[in-house]
């Protein structure tokens, strides 16, 4: 019998000066970047939490504590490769991932295809199994005010 599970991930990071903006493993030219212990790739963090959630393996805070100096400045795409390996060890295959970035600025559309390809490569799946979207929140709330960015992701895994 096929076992299918879904998971959801959500993450937020604050925008600040003096940091690179990394989303889906892509460095995006912008005057602000996301603040965090790792590279603060909010999209990749949401994707990892969706995968871990689907597999019943907790969340990224449990696997990569932000108090651990090993993860200072960490490349989140490498962490996603690790999460993928964890799932694989337990016999899970990734069916698909759908994710949405919430950001007022900059315009992310030109970078979306590369984000999807990068996430798919890290998860070892075909690019058409990964969908990345971006939206503004119409200048409402903290993303609308440009104080931070958020990301949602859902993942389907199959055994
Ligand atoms: Mg995070």
PDB file of C-alpha atoms and ligand atoms in Angstrom:
ATOM      1  CA  UNK A   1       0.000   0.000   0.000  1.00  0.00           C
ATOM      2  CA  UNK A   2       1.233   3.468  -0.866  1.00  0.00           C
ATOM      3  CA  UNK A   3       1.733   5.740   2.119  1.00  0.00           C
ATOM      4  CA  UNK A   4       1.350   9.434   1.305  1.00  0.00           C
ATOM      5  CA  UNK A   5       1.774  12.297   3.730  1.00  0.00           C
ATOM      6  CA  UNK A   6       1.612  16.063   3.507  1.00  0.00           C
ATOM      7  CA  UNK A   7       3.490  18.627   5.552  1.00  0.00           C
ATOM      8  CA  UNK A   8       3.363  22.384   5.951  1.00  0.00           C
ATOM      9  CA  UNK A   9       6.196  24.808   6.625  1.00  0.00           C
ATOM     10  CA  UNK A  10       6.135  28.489   7.539  1.00  0.00           C
ATOM     11  CA  UNK A  11       9.024  30.819   8.285  1.00  0.00           C
ATOM     12  CA  UNK A  12       9.717  34.501   8.806  1.00  0.00           C
ATOM     13  CA  UNK A  13      12.934  36.516   8.810  1.00  0.00           C
ATOM     14  CA  UNK A  14      13.515  40.183   9.486  1.00  0.00           C
ATOM     15  CA  UNK A  15      15.043  42.398   6.765  1.00  0.00           C
ATOM     16  CA  UNK A  16      18.122  44.369   7.707  1.00  0.00           C
ATOM     17  CA  UNK A  17      21.075  46.204   6.192  1.00  0.00           C
ATOM     18  CA  UNK A  18      24.454  44.545   5.773  1.00  0.00           C
ATOM     19  CA  UNK A  19      23.134  41.101   4.886  1.00  0.00           C
ATOM     20  CA  UNK A  20      22.860  39.263   1.573  1.00  0.00           C
ATOM     21  CA  UNK A  21      19.363  38.391   0.370  1.00  0.00           C
ATOM     22  CA  UNK A  22      19.307  34.630  -0.274  1.00  0.00           C
ATOM     23  CA  UNK A  23      16.071  32.973  -1.420  1.00  0.00           C
ATOM     24  CA  UNK A  24      15.908  29.423  -2.697  1.00  0.00           C
ATOM     25  CA  UNK A  25      19.705  29.357  -2.797  1.00  0.00           C
ATOM     26  CA  UNK A  26      19.850  32.395  -5.096  1.00  0.00           C
ATOM     27  CA  UNK A  27      21.616  35.607  -4.139  1.00  0.00           C
ATOM     28  CA  UNK A  28      19.253  38.416  -5.138  1.00  0.00           C
ATOM     29  CA  UNK A  29      20.492  41.978  -5.623  1.00  0.00           C
ATOM     30  CA  UNK A  30      18.734  44.179  -3.018  1.00  0.00           C
ATOM     31  CA  UNK A  31      19.772  46.810  -0.508  1.00  0.00           C
ATOM     32  CA  UNK A  32      18.568  44.656   2.404  1.00  0.00           C
ATOM     33  CA  UNK A  33      19.031  41.036   3.396  1.00  0.00           C
ATOM     34  CA  UNK A  34      17.389  38.630   5.809  1.00  0.00           C
ATOM     35  CA  UNK A  35      18.709  38.403   9.351  1.00  0.00           C
ATOM     36  CA  UNK A  36      19.341  34.997  10.865  1.00  0.00           C
ATOM     37  CA  UNK A  37      21.828  32.570  12.354  1.00  0.00           C
ATOM     38  CA  UNK A  38      22.209  30.739   9.028  1.00  0.00           C
ATOM     39  CA  UNK A  39      22.001  32.409   5.614  1.00  0.00           C
ATOM     40  CA  UNK A  40      18.341  33.129   6.611  1.00  0.00           C
ATOM     41  CA  UNK A  41      16.956  31.651   3.376  1.00  0.00           C
ATOM     42  CA  UNK A  42      13.326  31.904   4.453  1.00  0.00           C
ATOM     43  CA  UNK A  43      12.020  29.958   1.439  1.00  0.00           C
ATOM     44  CA  UNK A  44      14.353  26.999   1.915  1.00  0.00           C
ATOM     45  CA  UNK A  45      13.562  26.976   5.659  1.00  0.00           C
ATOM     46  CA  UNK A  46       9.830  26.718   4.951  1.00  0.00           C
ATOM     47  CA  UNK A  47      10.472  23.888   2.462  1.00  0.00           C
ATOM     48  CA  UNK A  48      12.557  21.964   5.017  1.00  0.00           C
ATOM     49  CA  UNK A  49       9.856  22.357   7.660  1.00  0.00           C
ATOM     50  CA  UNK A  50       7.232  21.079   5.220  1.00  0.00           C
ATOM     51  CA  UNK A  51       9.337  17.972   4.479  1.00  0.00           C
ATOM     52  CA  UNK A  52      10.166  17.325   8.136  1.00  0.00           C
ATOM     53  CA  UNK A  53       6.551  17.879   9.085  1.00  0.00           C
ATOM     54  CA  UNK A  54       5.302  15.425   6.470  1.00  0.00           C
ATOM     55  CA  UNK A  55       7.715  12.763   7.717  1.00  0.00           C
ATOM     56  CA  UNK A  56       6.847  13.400  11.370  1.00  0.00           C
ATOM     57  CA  UNK A  57      10.427  14.450  12.062  1.00  0.00           C
ATOM     58  CA  UNK A  58       9.772  17.695  13.921  1.00  0.00           C
ATOM     59  CA  UNK A  59      11.183  20.928  12.541  1.00  0.00           C
ATOM     60  CA  UNK A  60      14.451  22.573  11.549  1.00  0.00           C
ATOM     61  CA  UNK A  61      14.862  24.083  15.026  1.00  0.00           C
ATOM     62  CA  UNK A  62      15.238  20.536  16.331  1.00  0.00           C
ATOM     63  CA  UNK A  63      17.693  19.395  13.656  1.00  0.00           C
ATOM     64  CA  UNK A  64      19.717  22.616  13.261  1.00  0.00           C
ATOM     65  CA  UNK A  65      19.500  24.587  16.537  1.00  0.00           C
ATOM     66  CA  UNK A  66      20.283  28.298  16.111  1.00  0.00           C
ATOM     67  CA  UNK A  67      22.360  28.089  19.298  1.00  0.00           C
ATOM     68  CA  UNK A  68      24.782  25.707  17.528  1.00  0.00           C
ATOM     69  CA  UNK A  69      27.801  27.567  16.080  1.00  0.00           C
ATOM     70  CA  UNK A  70      28.035  24.810  13.422  1.00  0.00           C
ATOM     71  CA  UNK A  71      25.078  26.459  11.652  1.00  0.00           C
ATOM     72  CA  UNK A  72      26.309  30.069  11.810  1.00  0.00           C
ATOM     73  CA  UNK A  73      26.068  31.392   8.254  1.00  0.00           C
ATOM     74  CA  UNK A  74      25.024  27.928   7.066  1.00  0.00           C
ATOM     75  CA  UNK A  75      24.059  27.418   3.414  1.00  0.00           C
ATOM     76  CA  UNK A  76      20.403  26.409   3.776  1.00  0.00           C
ATOM     77  CA  UNK A  77      20.526  24.454   0.509  1.00  0.00           C
ATOM     78  CA  UNK A  78      23.093  22.146   2.166  1.00  0.00           C
ATOM     79  CA  UNK A  79      20.699  21.755   5.096  1.00  0.00           C
ATOM     80  CA  UNK A  80      17.927  20.854   2.638  1.00  0.00           C
ATOM     81  CA  UNK A  81      20.191  18.154   1.161  1.00  0.00           C
ATOM     82  CA  UNK A  82      20.612  16.794   4.689  1.00  0.00           C
ATOM     83  CA  UNK A  83      16.839  16.823   5.323  1.00  0.00           C
ATOM     84  CA  UNK A  84      16.297  15.012   2.000  1.00  0.00           C
ATOM     85  CA  UNK A  85      18.811  12.343   3.057  1.00  0.00           C
ATOM     86  CA  UNK A  86      17.007  11.939   6.407  1.00  0.00           C
ATOM     87  CA  UNK A  87      13.716  11.311   4.604  1.00  0.00           C
ATOM     88  CA  UNK A  88      15.365   8.928   2.147  1.00  0.00           C
ATOM     89  CA  UNK A  89      16.835   6.919   5.053  1.00  0.00           C
ATOM     90  CA  UNK A  90      13.261   6.340   6.212  1.00  0.00           C
ATOM     91  CA  UNK A  91      12.121   5.299   2.747  1.00  0.00           C
ATOM     92  CA  UNK A  92      10.351   8.536   1.773  1.00  0.00           C
ATOM     93  CA  UNK A  93      10.356   9.950  -1.741  1.00  0.00           C
ATOM     94  CA  UNK A  94       9.407  13.552  -2.379  1.00  0.00           C
ATOM     95  CA  UNK A  95       6.251  13.783  -4.496  1.00  0.00           C
ATOM     96  CA  UNK A  96       6.080  17.543  -4.895  1.00  0.00           C
ATOM     97  CA  UNK A  97       6.643  20.817  -3.114  1.00  0.00           C
ATOM     98  CA  UNK A  98       4.702  24.047  -3.547  1.00  0.00           C
ATOM     99  CA  UNK A  99       5.893  27.231  -1.875  1.00  0.00           C
ATOM    100  CA  UNK A 100       4.995  30.912  -1.696  1.00  0.00           C
ATOM    101  CA  UNK A 101       7.279  33.785  -0.699  1.00  0.00           C
ATOM    102  CA  UNK A 102       5.601  36.843   0.837  1.00  0.00           C
ATOM    103  CA  UNK A 103       7.658  39.946   0.084  1.00  0.00           C
ATOM    104  CA  UNK A 104       6.816  43.529  -0.830  1.00  0.00           C
ATOM    105  CA  UNK A 105      10.120  44.164  -2.598  1.00  0.00           C
ATOM    106  CA  UNK A 106      12.220  43.432  -4.654  1.00  0.00           C
ATOM    107  CA  UNK A 107      10.481  41.953  -7.701  1.00  0.00           C
ATOM    108  CA  UNK A 108      11.251  38.257  -7.422  1.00  0.00           C
ATOM    109  CA  UNK A 109       9.754  36.964 -10.684  1.00  0.00           C
ATOM    110  CA  UNK A 110      13.088  36.936 -12.581  1.00  0.00           C
ATOM    111  CA  UNK A 111      14.664  34.683  -9.927  1.00  0.00           C
ATOM    112  CA  UNK A 112      11.803  32.242  -9.356  1.00  0.00           C
ATOM    113  CA  UNK A 113      12.802  29.635 -12.007  1.00  0.00           C
ATOM    114  CA  UNK A 114      16.361  29.406 -10.644  1.00  0.00           C
ATOM    115  CA  UNK A 115      15.022  29.035  -7.084  1.00  0.00           C
ATOM    116  CA  UNK A 116      12.837  26.115  -8.170  1.00  0.00           C
ATOM    117  CA  UNK A 117      15.702  24.418 -10.007  1.00  0.00           C
ATOM    118  CA  UNK A 118      18.037  24.853  -7.054  1.00  0.00           C
ATOM    119  CA  UNK A 119      15.528  23.456  -4.548  1.00  0.00           C
ATOM    120  CA  UNK A 120      14.701  20.539  -6.879  1.00  0.00           C
ATOM    121  CA  UNK A 121      18.394  19.687  -7.293  1.00  0.00           C
ATOM    122  CA  UNK A 122      18.919  19.748  -3.506  1.00  0.00           C
ATOM    123  CA  UNK A 123      15.953  17.391  -3.071  1.00  0.00           C
ATOM    124  CA  UNK A 124      17.059  15.157  -5.949  1.00  0.00           C
ATOM    125  CA  UNK A 125      13.773  15.532  -7.830  1.00  0.00           C
ATOM    126  CA  UNK A 126      12.802  16.746 -11.295  1.00  0.00           C
ATOM    127  CA  UNK A 127      12.267  20.500 -11.528  1.00  0.00           C
ATOM    128  CA  UNK A 128       8.573  20.036 -12.368  1.00  0.00           C
ATOM    129  CA  UNK A 129       7.961  18.642  -8.886  1.00  0.00           C
ATOM    130  CA  UNK A 130       8.850  21.974  -7.311  1.00  0.00           C
ATOM    131  CA  UNK A 131       6.744  25.102  -7.687  1.00  0.00           C
ATOM    132  CA  UNK A 132       7.802  28.459  -6.262  1.00  0.00           C
ATOM    133  CA  UNK A 133       5.570  31.529  -6.222  1.00  0.00           C
ATOM    134  CA  UNK A 134       5.897  34.993  -4.788  1.00  0.00           C
ATOM    135  CA  UNK A 135       3.295  37.534  -3.791  1.00  0.00           C
ATOM    136  CA  UNK A 136       3.145  40.840  -2.018  1.00  0.00           C
ATOM    137  CA  UNK A 137       0.698  41.390   0.809  1.00  0.00           C
ATOM    138  CA  UNK A 138      -0.550  44.657  -0.685  1.00  0.00           C
ATOM    139  CA  UNK A 139       1.632  46.773   1.668  1.00  0.00           C
ATOM    140  CA  UNK A 140      -0.189  45.261   4.651  1.00  0.00           C
ATOM    141  CA  UNK A 141       1.473  43.796   7.726  1.00  0.00           C
ATOM    142  CA  UNK A 142       5.191  43.287   8.315  1.00  0.00           C
ATOM    143  CA  UNK A 143       5.936  41.995   4.821  1.00  0.00           C
ATOM    144  CA  UNK A 144       4.014  44.868   3.302  1.00  0.00           C
ATOM    145  CA  UNK A 145       5.950  47.363   5.417  1.00  0.00           C
ATOM    146  CA  UNK A 146       9.201  45.808   4.205  1.00  0.00           C
ATOM    147  CA  UNK A 147      10.185  44.779   7.737  1.00  0.00           C
ATOM    148  CA  UNK A 148      10.597  41.152   6.815  1.00  0.00           C
ATOM    149  CA  UNK A 149       9.774  38.306   4.486  1.00  0.00           C
ATOM    150  CA  UNK A 150       7.783  35.147   5.081  1.00  0.00           C
ATOM    151  CA  UNK A 151       7.380  31.888   3.204  1.00  0.00           C
ATOM    152  CA  UNK A 152       4.868  29.052   3.222  1.00  0.00           C
ATOM    153  CA  UNK A 153       5.478  25.601   1.788  1.00  0.00           C
ATOM    154  CA  UNK A 154       3.594  22.341   1.479  1.00  0.00           C
ATOM    155  CA  UNK A 155       5.175  19.020   0.607  1.00  0.00           C
ATOM    156  CA  UNK A 156       3.800  15.635  -0.366  1.00  0.00           C
ATOM    157  CA  UNK A 157       5.968  12.620   0.404  1.00  0.00           C
ATOM    158  CA  UNK A 158       5.417   9.050  -0.699  1.00  0.00           C
ATOM    159  CA  UNK A 159       6.557   5.641   0.567  1.00  0.00           C
TER     160      UNK A 159
HETATM  161 MG1  LIG B   1      14.298  30.432   9.370  1.00  0.00          MG
END
